[in-house]
């Protein structure tokens, strides 16, 4: 077997791409006749592949995966450190083996992803993410921190200034209840999409201008996309403007804003008006 890249960013890209190819193969093998079975098999196949490769190539690192038993538990401060190794580890891989299972199990949909991120205790930034990759297998692309995309170019509409229409990625199934009012306030057009990874990837590539979520998520839902977004130069924060933090005792990270830097003050002000 060919060894993967040793540099963490390139390794994250390699691992996310491998899991993505396995998921494409599973889709082709099982078809779409039984969506529940396809979702379950997808979660299992991608999780086991990522866990196996991390054990082989990064054996000293801890892992937080959506599919780990007990991953959603909020650990008390007095927990035995040996019970939850990630809380005392210097390096933790935060992974979502299949982000967007609903879309994965629907024929023709490409808005699902694989997330692989690395948190490091010695990281200089507040979120602690030092590497990450978002594979979009059905779109045949991987966005990663080793070669992050350039900052999204300003469109012709952007040059018109404040009155241009903002393209705001929104959940196709669970948009925050205040989002319609916020969109009207700032002159935004909602663009429904599937997984969180696909939506943040669309901000990274400039297909949309922003993504706002306030309906409840966990660290693995945003770690890899946020790592890529911030490496690209985008704004990423909680919806109150505070820093996103990862590898916390409580893995819930219920809200976030990812957007173009020039839009952040305007969107954060609108969020103050509409998210309370």
Backbone as CSV, one residue per row, in Angstrom:
resi,resn,N_x,N_y,N_z,CA_x,CA_y,CA_z,C_x,C_y,C_z
1,UNK,0.843,-1.196,0.000,0.000,0.000,0.000,0.877,1.244,0.000
2,UNK,0.529,2.214,-0.844,1.271,3.456,-0.913,1.042,4.276,0.344
3,UNK,2.117,4.812,0.904,1.993,5.615,2.111,1.318,6.943,1.784
4,UNK,0.515,7.457,2.709,-0.124,8.759,2.490,0.869,9.883,2.720
5,UNK,0.507,11.095,2.353,1.369,12.252,2.651,1.565,12.396,4.158
6,UNK,2.723,12.846,4.570,3.001,12.979,5.998,2.554,14.325,6.555
7,UNK,2.567,15.378,5.748,2.134,16.704,6.204,0.639,16.645,6.498
8,UNK,0.233,17.222,7.626,-1.141,17.034,8.101,-2.204,17.517,7.125
9,UNK,-2.009,18.674,6.502,-3.013,19.173,5.577,-3.198,18.257,4.385
10,UNK,-2.086,17.793,3.815,-2.156,16.872,2.684,-2.717,15.517,3.113
11,UNK,-2.397,15.096,4.333,-2.938,13.844,4.851,-4.457,13.942,5.005
12,UNK,-4.941,15.077,5.515,-6.387,15.275,5.647,-7.065,15.199,4.285
13,UNK,-6.471,15.822,3.282,-7.015,15.768,1.926,-7.068,14.322,1.427
14,UNK,-5.973,13.599,1.607,-5.885,12.202,1.160,-6.945,11.347,1.848
15,UNK,-7.099,11.523,3.159,-8.024,10.693,3.917,-9.475,10.996,3.550
16,UNK,-9.822,12.273,3.422,-11.188,12.632,3.038,-11.506,12.114,1.638
17,UNK,-10.537,12.211,0.737,-10.757,11.721,-0.627,-10.947,10.208,-0.650
18,UNK,-10.170,9.485,0.140,-10.314,8.027,0.194,-11.691,7.622,0.700
19,UNK,-12.140,8.272,1.768,-13.474,7.968,2.295,-14.547,8.321,1.265
20,UNK,-14.358,9.422,0.565,-15.318,9.818,-0.452,-15.421,8.816,-1.581
21,UNK,-14.288,8.292,-2.032,-14.321,7.290,-3.094,-15.018,6.016,-2.630
22,UNK,-14.790,5.637,-1.372,-15.471,4.462,-0.828,-16.980,4.682,-0.804
23,UNK,-17.416,5.888,-0.479,-18.844,6.190,-0.443,-19.455,6.187,-1.841
24,UNK,-18.743,6.692,-2.820,-19.234,6.629,-4.193,-19.389,5.184,-4.650
25,UNK,-18.415,4.337,-4.288,-18.499,2.928,-4.634,-19.685,2.250,-3.980
26,UNK,-19.955,2.616,-2.728,-21.088,2.040,-2.010,-22.406,2.460,-2.647
27,UNK,-22.505,3.720,-3.028,-23.705,4.199,-3.721,-23.962,3.383,-4.991
28,UNK,-22.912,3.171,-5.753,-23.044,2.415,-7.004,-23.427,0.963,-6.738
29,UNK,-22.892,0.397,-5.672,-23.146,-0.999,-5.356,-24.561,-1.230,-4.824
30,UNK,-25.007,-0.390,-3.892,-26.289,-0.622,-3.233,-27.467,0.032,-3.941
31,UNK,-27.225,1.091,-4.686,-28.329,1.803,-5.308,-29.137,2.577,-4.284
32,UNK,-30.307,3.067,-4.714,-31.087,3.982,-3.886,-32.448,3.426,-3.501
33,UNK,-32.641,2.121,-3.688,-33.935,1.521,-3.395,-34.289,1.494,-1.925
34,UNK,-33.273,1.432,-1.059,-33.499,1.397,0.388,-32.658,2.503,1.020
35,UNK,-33.191,3.747,1.096,-32.403,4.873,1.599,-31.875,4.658,3.015
36,UNK,-32.681,4.050,3.892,-32.240,3.844,5.275,-31.016,2.943,5.329
37,UNK,-31.039,1.871,4.535,-29.902,0.948,4.498,-28.670,1.618,3.912
38,UNK,-28.868,2.448,2.904,-27.740,3.141,2.281,-27.114,4.133,3.252
39,UNK,-27.946,4.883,3.985,-27.429,5.817,4.985,-26.600,5.090,6.040
40,UNK,-27.151,4.004,6.567,-26.466,3.249,7.620,-25.143,2.688,7.123
41,UNK,-25.173,2.107,5.920,-23.950,1.531,5.360,-22.914,2.617,5.077
42,UNK,-23.362,3.788,4.613,-22.433,4.875,4.331,-21.720,5.359,5.582
43,UNK,-22.492,5.579,6.646,-21.881,5.994,7.914,-20.835,4.974,8.369
44,UNK,-21.185,3.693,8.287,-20.306,2.628,8.784,-19.023,2.514,7.948
45,UNK,-19.181,2.488,6.635,-18.027,2.301,5.753,-17.039,3.453,5.893
46,UNK,-17.542,4.691,5.862,-16.638,5.838,5.939,-15.985,5.942,7.311
47,UNK,-16.760,5.699,8.368,-16.208,5.762,9.723,-15.095,4.739,9.909
48,UNK,-15.343,3.510,9.506,-14.345,2.456,9.705,-13.093,2.720,8.885
49,UNK,-13.247,3.220,7.662,-12.068,3.535,6.840,-11.235,4.631,7.504
50,UNK,-11.888,5.704,7.938,-11.150,6.818,8.540,-10.486,6.389,9.844
51,UNK,-11.214,5.669,10.675,-10.647,5.187,11.932,-9.445,4.272,11.688
52,UNK,-9.546,3.384,10.710,-8.458,2.457,10.411,-7.209,3.194,9.947
53,UNK,-7.388,4.163,9.055,-6.237,4.901,8.530,-5.602,5.792,9.602
54,UNK,-6.414,6.388,10.453,-5.849,7.197,11.540,-5.073,6.330,12.521
55,UNK,-5.592,5.136,12.814,-4.875,4.231,13.712,-3.547,3.795,13.110
56,UNK,-3.519,3.651,11.778,-2.299,3.197,11.110,-1.265,4.307,10.966
57,UNK,-1.720,5.518,10.626,-0.791,6.579,10.239,-0.659,7.706,11.258
58,UNK,-1.600,7.794,12.196,-1.515,8.804,13.253,-1.885,8.151,14.592
59,UNK,-1.164,7.094,14.978,-1.563,6.312,16.153,-1.488,7.066,17.471
60,UNK,-0.690,8.123,17.541,-0.568,8.863,18.786,-1.616,9.943,18.976
61,UNK,-2.476,10.167,17.968,-3.471,11.229,18.034,-4.813,10.693,18.524
62,UNK,-5.560,11.538,19.200,-6.927,11.188,19.604,-7.890,11.491,18.456
63,UNK,-9.097,10.943,18.547,-10.096,11.104,17.486,-11.458,11.397,18.102
64,UNK,-12.168,12.334,17.517,-13.573,12.576,17.817,-14.339,12.435,16.513
65,UNK,-15.127,11.364,16.400,-15.920,11.108,15.199,-17.391,11.096,15.554
66,UNK,-18.202,11.595,14.653,-19.655,11.566,14.878,-20.150,10.155,15.168
67,UNK,-19.517,9.167,14.571,-19.994,7.791,14.706,-19.407,7.058,15.910
68,UNK,-18.575,7.710,16.691,-18.063,7.073,17.909,-19.169,6.953,18.956
69,UNK,-19.178,5.851,19.667,-20.125,5.694,20.754,-19.838,6.752,21.831
70,UNK,-20.868,7.450,22.259,-20.707,8.468,23.285,-20.172,9.786,22.786
71,UNK,-20.047,9.962,21.460,-19.461,11.195,20.930,-20.251,12.430,21.325
72,UNK,-21.562,12.287,21.476,-22.412,13.443,21.761,-22.487,13.796,23.243
73,UNK,-21.867,12.999,24.095,-21.944,13.269,25.526,-21.135,14.500,25.898
74,UNK,-21.674,15.305,26.800,-20.944,16.440,27.362,-20.260,15.950,28.632
75,UNK,-18.933,15.910,28.624,-18.181,15.334,29.727,-17.974,16.352,30.830
76,UNK,-18.201,15.942,32.063,-18.012,16.822,33.217,-16.531,17.090,33.441
77,UNK,-16.237,18.217,34.075,-14.838,18.608,34.291,-14.097,17.606,35.150
78,UNK,-14.809,16.910,36.035,-14.134,15.986,36.945,-13.967,14.587,36.361
79,UNK,-14.283,14.419,35.079,-14.153,13.104,34.462,-12.697,12.639,34.516
80,UNK,-12.522,11.353,34.670,-11.183,10.767,34.642,-10.555,11.033,33.276
81,UNK,-9.429,11.732,33.210,-8.840,12.045,31.904,-8.582,10.820,31.052
82,UNK,-8.321,9.703,31.672,-8.070,8.503,30.898,-9.298,7.976,30.191
83,UNK,-10.486,8.421,30.625,-11.728,7.960,30.019,-11.991,8.637,28.683
84,UNK,-11.634,9.892,28.577,-11.863,10.655,27.358,-10.520,11.237,26.929
85,UNK,-9.761,10.481,26.162,-8.380,10.844,25.871,-8.260,12.155,25.118
86,UNK,-9.277,12.521,24.352,-9.154,13.736,23.549,-9.054,15.001,24.405
87,UNK,-9.585,14.970,25.624,-9.587,16.165,26.461,-8.200,16.520,26.981
88,UNK,-7.298,15.565,27.008,-5.935,15.839,27.445,-4.919,15.674,26.314
89,UNK,-5.389,15.285,25.135,-4.486,15.061,24.003,-3.981,16.385,23.437
90,UNK,-2.813,16.347,22.825,-2.263,17.528,22.169,-2.779,17.680,20.743
91,UNK,-3.209,16.553,20.153,-3.715,16.559,18.777,-4.966,15.676,18.709
92,UNK,-6.021,16.228,18.099,-7.282,15.490,17.992,-7.844,15.656,16.584
93,UNK,-8.114,14.539,15.934,-8.782,14.561,14.640,-10.283,14.601,14.881
94,UNK,-10.938,15.595,14.310,-12.390,15.764,14.444,-13.005,15.467,13.080
95,UNK,-13.785,14.392,12.996,-14.225,13.905,11.687,-15.732,13.657,11.658
96,UNK,-16.300,13.940,10.517,-17.667,13.538,10.192,-17.550,12.658,8.954
97,UNK,-17.633,11.341,9.136,-17.392,10.439,8.007,-18.360,10.631,6.842
98,UNK,-19.591,11.056,7.151,-20.571,11.303,6.093,-21.484,12.434,6.542
99,UNK,-21.225,13.608,6.053,-22.020,14.787,6.387,-23.096,14.953,5.318
100,UNK,-24.355,14.822,5.731,-25.448,14.910,4.769,-25.930,13.547,4.334
101,UNK,-26.260,12.693,5.299,-26.716,11.339,4.940,-28.001,11.378,4.114
102,UNK,-28.869,12.340,4.384,-30.114,12.456,3.610,-29.806,12.625,2.127
103,UNK,-28.891,13.557,1.835,-28.538,13.809,0.439,-27.777,12.642,-0.165
104,UNK,-26.907,12.010,0.620,-26.155,10.852,0.137,-27.090,9.754,-0.354
105,UNK,-28.225,9.600,0.319,-29.156,8.509,-0.011,-30.178,8.903,-1.071
106,UNK,-30.053,10.109,-1.641,-30.967,10.539,-2.696,-30.230,10.540,-4.034
107,UNK,-30.744,9.817,-4.980,-30.116,9.727,-6.299,-30.022,11.101,-6.943
108,UNK,-28.845,11.398,-7.479,-28.642,12.646,-8.193,-28.163,13.802,-7.342
109,UNK,-28.182,13.653,-6.013,-27.753,14.763,-5.165,-26.244,14.712,-4.960
110,UNK,-25.640,15.900,-5.007,-24.184,15.997,-4.853,-23.787,16.835,-3.652
111,UNK,-24.772,17.311,-2.853,-24.469,18.203,-1.735,-24.333,17.433,-0.424
112,UNK,-23.365,16.510,-0.398,-22.970,15.780,0.805,-21.447,15.732,0.830
113,UNK,-20.876,15.412,1.991,-19.434,15.624,2.139,-18.815,14.664,3.147
114,UNK,-17.492,14.668,3.162,-16.683,13.996,4.182,-15.816,15.057,4.835
115,UNK,-15.808,15.097,6.170,-15.038,16.105,6.900,-13.894,15.456,7.672
116,UNK,-12.705,15.984,7.524,-11.535,15.549,8.291,-10.788,16.796,8.738
117,UNK,-10.689,17.010,10.059,-9.994,18.186,10.591,-9.052,17.771,11.710
118,UNK,-8.017,18.563,11.908,-7.072,18.331,13.002,-7.036,19.540,13.914
119,UNK,-7.321,19.306,15.199,-7.183,20.314,16.248,-5.877,20.067,16.982
120,UNK,-5.166,21.143,17.321,-3.910,21.023,18.058,-3.900,21.990,19.229
121,UNK,-3.463,21.507,20.376,-3.434,22.343,21.582,-2.512,23.555,21.398
122,UNK,-1.455,23.386,20.619,-0.479,24.467,20.437,-0.822,25.388,19.277
123,UNK,-2.012,25.248,18.699,-2.386,26.084,17.555,-2.440,27.557,17.948
124,UNK,-2.035,28.456,17.072,-2.015,29.883,17.418,-3.393,30.533,17.453
125,UNK,-4.344,30.027,16.670,-5.656,30.655,16.580,-6.624,30.145,17.623
126,UNK,-7.729,30.880,17.873,-8.679,30.491,18.914,-9.408,29.198,18.623
127,UNK,-9.660,28.878,17.351,-10.402,27.642,17.089,-9.527,26.398,17.169
128,UNK,-8.205,26.564,17.121,-7.302,25.431,17.312,-7.167,24.495,16.127
129,UNK,-7.774,24.811,15.010,-7.741,23.927,13.842,-6.507,24.236,13.000
130,UNK,-5.675,23.220,12.780,-4.431,23.429,12.047,-4.412,22.755,10.687
131,UNK,-5.387,21.909,10.410,-5.478,21.250,9.111,-6.914,20.791,8.923
132,UNK,-7.321,20.668,7.677,-8.672,20.196,7.430,-8.925,19.977,5.953
133,UNK,-9.900,19.121,5.676,-10.292,18.853,4.297,-11.775,18.527,4.248
134,UNK,-12.416,19.011,3.214,-13.822,18.700,2.942,-13.876,18.068,1.561
135,UNK,-14.182,16.776,1.527,-14.352,16.095,0.251,-15.806,16.200,-0.172
136,UNK,-16.019,16.539,-1.431,-17.350,16.574,-2.038,-17.332,15.537,-3.154
137,UNK,-17.452,14.263,-2.785,-17.168,13.174,-3.731,-18.011,13.213,-4.996
138,UNK,-19.304,13.505,-4.869,-20.176,13.520,-6.042,-19.916,14.726,-6.932
139,UNK,-19.157,15.699,-6.412,-18.742,16.860,-7.209,-17.314,16.714,-7.717
140,UNK,-16.674,15.590,-7.361,-15.313,15.293,-7.799,-14.316,16.380,-7.388
141,UNK,-14.421,16.828,-6.119,-13.456,17.817,-5.653,-13.246,17.688,-4.150
142,UNK,-12.076,18.143,-3.719,-11.717,18.193,-2.308,-11.142,19.576,-2.034
143,UNK,-11.675,20.239,-1.027,-11.139,21.525,-0.583,-10.358,21.280,0.697
144,UNK,-9.141,21.778,0.785,-8.307,21.460,1.940,-7.358,22.605,2.260
145,UNK,-6.826,22.541,3.483,-5.962,23.624,3.962,-4.557,23.573,3.388
146,UNK,-4.157,22.443,2.793,-2.803,22.397,2.235,-2.687,23.290,1.005
147,UNK,-3.746,23.363,0.196,-3.809,24.299,-0.921,-5.191,24.946,-0.910
148,UNK,-5.419,25.878,0.028,-6.753,26.476,0.130,-7.077,27.304,-1.104
149,UNK,-8.353,27.335,-1.485,-8.738,28.187,-2.607,-8.426,29.642,-2.302
150,UNK,-8.272,30.446,-3.331,-8.065,31.868,-3.113,-9.330,32.521,-2.580
151,UNK,-9.157,33.658,-1.940,-10.317,34.364,-1.399,-11.316,34.614,-2.519
152,UNK,-12.615,34.315,-2.311,-13.596,34.447,-3.394,-13.541,35.817,-4.053
153,UNK,-13.443,35.853,-5.375,-13.346,37.136,-6.081,-14.645,37.928,-5.966
154,UNK,-14.533,39.226,-5.978,-15.714,40.079,-5.953,-16.456,39.950,-7.281
155,UNK,-17.757,39.804,-7.207,-18.572,39.690,-8.408,-18.903,41.086,-8.935
156,UNK,-19.493,41.138,-10.112,-19.938,42.411,-10.668,-20.957,43.053,-9.735
157,UNK,-21.844,42.208,-9.182,-22.858,42.732,-8.265,-22.214,43.327,-7.021
158,UNK,-21.121,42.711,-6.560,-20.457,43.207,-5.350,-19.933,44.625,-5.563
159,UNK,-19.486,44.895,-6.776,-18.950,46.221,-7.061,-20.029,47.298,-6.947
160,UNK,-21.297,46.882,-7.052,-22.403,47.847,-6.939,-22.613,48.302,-5.508
161,UNK,-21.983,47.586,-4.559,-22.015,48.031,-3.177,-23.099,47.397,-2.338
162,UNK,-23.578,48.172,-1.386,-24.413,47.667,-0.309,-25.727,47.055,-0.781
163,UNK,-26.262,47.519,-1.905,-27.591,47.098,-2.320,-27.599,45.808,-3.148
164,UNK,-26.463,45.214,-3.349,-26.460,43.975,-4.127,-27.146,42.859,-3.349
165,UNK,-27.592,41.857,-4.057,-28.269,40.719,-3.430,-27.214,39.767,-2.874
166,UNK,-27.317,39.468,-1.581,-26.420,38.523,-0.929,-26.980,37.112,-1.122
167,UNK,-26.136,36.192,-1.521,-26.551,34.795,-1.669,-26.239,34.074,-0.362
168,UNK,-27.285,33.619,0.295,-27.165,33.057,1.631,-27.541,31.582,1.612
169,UNK,-26.561,30.700,1.832,-26.835,29.267,1.862,-27.713,28.931,3.057
170,UNK,-28.721,28.111,2.829,-29.667,27.760,3.889,-29.952,26.274,3.839
171,UNK,-30.268,25.714,4.990,-30.633,24.306,5.061,-31.891,24.049,4.240
172,UNK,-31.874,22.994,3.458,-33.066,22.652,2.677,-34.124,21.982,3.531
173,UNK,-33.744,21.526,4.744,-34.702,20.806,5.585,-34.930,21.450,6.941
174,UNK,-33.885,22.161,7.494,-34.016,22.705,8.841,-33.441,24.120,8.933
175,UNK,-33.942,25.063,8.128,-33.406,26.432,8.233,-33.827,27.074,9.544
176,UNK,-32.971,27.912,10.161,-33.379,28.631,11.376,-34.642,29.442,11.110
177,UNK,-35.530,29.502,12.086,-36.825,30.139,11.871,-36.692,31.628,11.567
178,UNK,-35.625,32.269,12.051,-35.480,33.708,11.849,-34.838,34.056,10.516
179,UNK,-34.394,33.043,9.754,-33.556,33.310,8.593,-34.299,34.065,7.494
180,UNK,-35.583,33.779,7.319,-36.347,34.473,6.289,-36.416,35.968,6.578
181,UNK,-36.676,36.321,7.847,-36.722,37.739,8.219,-35.363,38.394,8.069
182,UNK,-34.301,37.689,8.455,-32.955,38.241,8.329,-32.620,38.475,6.849
183,UNK,-32.984,37.509,6.012,-32.695,37.646,4.579,-33.394,38.864,3.996
184,UNK,-34.627,39.090,4.402,-35.360,40.271,3.915,-34.701,41.555,4.415
185,UNK,-34.218,41.531,5.643,-33.582,42.703,6.251,-32.336,43.122,5.478
186,UNK,-31.492,42.155,5.122,-30.207,42.492,4.500,-30.240,42.383,2.980
187,UNK,-31.392,42.037,2.424,-31.481,41.914,0.981,-30.797,40.680,0.448
188,UNK,-31.051,39.551,1.107,-30.395,38.296,0.726,-31.365,37.360,0.015
189,UNK,-30.802,36.528,-0.812,-31.540,35.472,-1.496,-31.120,34.144,-0.889
190,UNK,-32.080,33.368,-0.370,-31.760,32.079,0.235,-31.509,31.040,-0.841
191,UNK,-30.414,30.280,-0.666,-30.045,29.224,-1.605,-30.063,27.899,-0.849
192,UNK,-31.112,27.094,-0.987,-31.196,25.828,-0.234,-30.118,24.845,-0.670
193,UNK,-29.476,24.210,0.308,-28.454,23.200,0.051,-28.538,22.136,1.129
194,UNK,-27.817,21.049,0.923,-27.843,19.930,1.844,-26.915,20.091,3.026
195,UNK,-25.817,19.357,3.039,-24.977,19.251,4.229,-24.299,20.566,4.577
196,UNK,-23.898,20.673,5.853,-23.163,21.856,6.307,-21.863,22.003,5.527
197,UNK,-21.193,20.895,5.290,-19.946,20.938,4.537,-20.139,21.488,3.140
198,UNK,-21.216,21.070,2.478,-21.493,21.562,1.130,-21.793,23.050,1.146
199,UNK,-22.504,23.517,2.184,-22.852,24.935,2.254,-21.617,25.801,2.508
200,UNK,-20.773,25.383,3.449,-19.562,26.176,3.720,-18.611,26.104,2.530
201,UNK,-18.551,24.956,1.873,-17.727,24.838,0.664,-18.197,25.817,-0.405
202,UNK,-19.503,26.036,-0.487,-20.027,26.981,-1.473,-19.618,28.407,-1.144
203,UNK,-19.462,28.729,0.152,-18.946,30.048,0.532,-17.466,30.136,0.155
204,UNK,-16.726,29.075,0.415,-15.290,29.053,0.114,-15.039,29.287,-1.376
205,UNK,-15.853,28.685,-2.218,-15.635,28.794,-3.664,-16.302,30.019,-4.278
206,UNK,-17.056,30.772,-3.478,-17.701,31.973,-3.984,-19.031,31.738,-4.654
207,UNK,-19.568,30.523,-4.569,-20.881,30.235,-5.157,-21.996,30.917,-4.377
208,UNK,-21.796,31.081,-3.069,-22.679,31.889,-2.231,-21.796,32.789,-1.388
209,UNK,-22.431,33.740,-0.699,-21.665,34.730,0.058,-21.562,34.413,1.542
210,UNK,-22.515,33.637,2.063,-22.541,33.401,3.507,-23.360,32.164,3.832
211,UNK,-23.097,31.627,5.017,-23.885,30.533,5.581,-24.108,30.836,7.048
212,UNK,-25.365,30.802,7.462,-25.728,31.021,8.858,-26.470,29.789,9.348
213,UNK,-26.057,29.289,10.504,-26.767,28.149,11.102,-26.982,28.408,12.585
214,UNK,-28.200,28.100,13.052,-28.488,28.265,14.475,-29.446,27.195,14.960
215,UNK,-29.465,26.056,14.288,-30.427,25.014,14.636,-29.856,23.860,15.425
216,UNK,-28.600,23.984,15.886,-27.985,22.894,16.638,-27.056,22.060,15.779
217,UNK,-25.792,22.030,16.129,-24.794,21.199,15.461,-23.785,20.735,16.497
218,UNK,-22.856,19.889,16.044,-21.745,19.417,16.865,-20.434,19.805,16.193
219,UNK,-19.345,19.633,16.920,-18.046,20.084,16.414,-17.705,19.483,15.053
220,UNK,-18.040,18.210,14.857,-17.680,17.545,13.597,-18.452,18.095,12.406
221,UNK,-19.571,18.773,12.655,-20.341,19.344,11.550,-19.624,20.515,10.898
222,UNK,-18.771,21.208,11.647,-18.165,22.425,11.106,-16.650,22.480,11.163
223,UNK,-15.988,21.586,11.893,-14.541,21.733,12.098,-13.769,21.776,10.784
224,UNK,-13.929,20.780,9.949,-13.172,20.752,8.692,-13.555,21.906,7.767
225,UNK,-14.855,22.180,7.560,-15.186,23.322,6.701,-14.671,24.653,7.241
226,UNK,-14.718,24.840,8.555,-14.215,26.085,9.143,-12.702,26.184,8.972
227,UNK,-11.989,25.068,9.114,-10.541,25.087,8.896,-10.212,25.560,7.489
228,UNK,-10.947,25.053,6.494,-10.698,25.451,5.108,-11.128,26.900,4.882
229,UNK,-12.280,27.270,5.444,-12.784,28.630,5.243,-11.825,29.670,5.804
230,UNK,-11.310,29.446,7.006,-10.406,30.431,7.602,-9.048,30.429,6.898
231,UNK,-8.616,29.273,6.404,-7.380,29.234,5.614,-7.548,29.995,4.308
232,UNK,-8.774,30.060,3.808,-9.070,30.795,2.581,-9.136,32.296,2.818
233,UNK,-9.382,32.698,4.081,-9.463,34.107,4.418,-10.853,34.590,4.739
234,UNK,-11.801,33.655,4.871,-13.172,34.009,5.189,-13.358,34.258,6.681
235,UNK,-14.440,34.931,7.026,-14.835,35.112,8.419,-15.575,33.871,8.891
236,UNK,-15.273,33.414,10.120,-16.004,32.305,10.729,-16.110,32.573,12.218
237,UNK,-17.333,32.527,12.766,-17.546,32.798,14.188,-18.878,32.211,14.619
238,UNK,-19.154,32.290,15.930,-20.501,32.059,16.417,-21.385,33.205,15.914
239,UNK,-22.704,33.044,15.998,-23.575,34.089,15.452,-23.591,35.349,16.318
240,UNK,-23.038,35.272,17.538,-22.887,36.479,18.346,-21.528,37.141,18.130
241,UNK,-20.745,36.602,17.200,-19.432,37.153,16.885,-18.289,36.568,17.674
242,UNK,-18.575,35.737,18.674,-17.509,35.137,19.480,-16.821,34.016,18.706
243,UNK,-15.647,33.632,19.208,-14.823,32.650,18.501,-15.422,31.247,18.561
244,UNK,-15.271,30.519,17.485,-15.575,29.093,17.467,-14.461,28.357,18.195
245,UNK,-14.813,27.393,19.042,-13.818,26.621,19.780,-14.105,25.138,19.624
246,UNK,-13.038,24.369,19.474,-13.163,22.932,19.219,-12.426,22.111,20.269
247,UNK,-12.711,20.825,20.273,-12.238,19.886,21.291,-12.613,20.364,22.688
248,UNK,-13.826,20.823,22.828,-14.362,21.193,24.131,-14.961,19.956,24.800
249,UNK,-15.129,20.012,26.132,-15.722,18.889,26.852,-17.130,18.604,26.343
250,UNK,-17.875,19.653,26.035,-19.198,19.511,25.431,-19.043,19.697,23.926
251,UNK,-19.268,18.659,23.114,-19.022,18.774,21.680,-20.096,19.540,20.919
252,UNK,-21.143,19.976,21.612,-22.168,20.748,20.916,-21.621,22.120,20.524
253,UNK,-21.852,22.490,19.282,-21.461,23.803,18.774,-22.627,24.268,17.906
254,UNK,-23.651,24.834,18.543,-24.967,24.913,17.906,-25.146,25.940,16.807
255,UNK,-24.256,26.920,16.693,-24.487,27.959,15.692,-23.173,28.455,15.124
256,UNK,-23.252,28.998,13.919,-22.065,29.605,13.326,-22.451,30.502,12.165
257,UNK,-21.520,31.382,11.832,-21.597,32.240,10.654,-20.292,32.082,9.894
258,UNK,-20.377,31.758,8.621,-19.218,31.753,7.727,-19.580,32.644,6.555
259,UNK,-18.736,33.629,6.280,-19.089,34.582,5.221,-17.850,35.312,4.715
260,UNK,-18.054,36.074,3.667,-17.012,36.971,3.182,-16.675,37.970,4.276
261,UNK,-15.427,38.349,4.383,-15.014,39.289,5.428,-15.772,40.609,5.342
262,UNK,-16.006,41.082,4.109,-16.659,42.374,3.949,-18.116,42.356,4.395
263,UNK,-18.721,41.179,4.486,-20.122,41.084,4.889,-20.300,40.827,6.385
264,UNK,-19.238,40.467,7.080,-19.368,40.040,8.478,-20.006,41.100,9.371
265,UNK,-19.569,42.371,9.351,-20.206,43.354,10.246,-21.701,43.497,9.988
266,UNK,-22.079,43.508,8.736,-23.496,43.673,8.376,-24.338,42.475,8.823
267,UNK,-23.820,41.273,8.616,-24.573,40.074,8.987,-24.619,39.894,10.499
268,UNK,-23.533,40.206,11.189,-23.546,40.090,12.649,-24.523,41.092,13.269
269,UNK,-24.599,42.285,12.688,-25.562,43.266,13.195,-26.994,42.786,12.967
270,UNK,-27.241,42.209,11.808,-28.580,41.678,11.517,-28.901,40.498,12.429
271,UNK,-27.913,39.688,12.729,-28.128,38.558,13.630,-28.510,39.038,15.029
272,UNK,-27.934,40.145,15.477,-28.315,40.696,16.776,-29.790,41.086,16.792
273,UNK,-30.273,41.551,15.648,-31.672,41.985,15.576,-32.644,40.815,15.468
274,UNK,-32.206,39.708,14.876,-33.169,38.668,14.505,-32.992,37.328,15.222
275,UNK,-31.867,37.086,15.854,-31.629,35.753,16.417,-31.966,35.636,17.892
276,UNK,-32.364,36.735,18.519,-32.657,36.688,19.937,-34.003,36.066,20.226
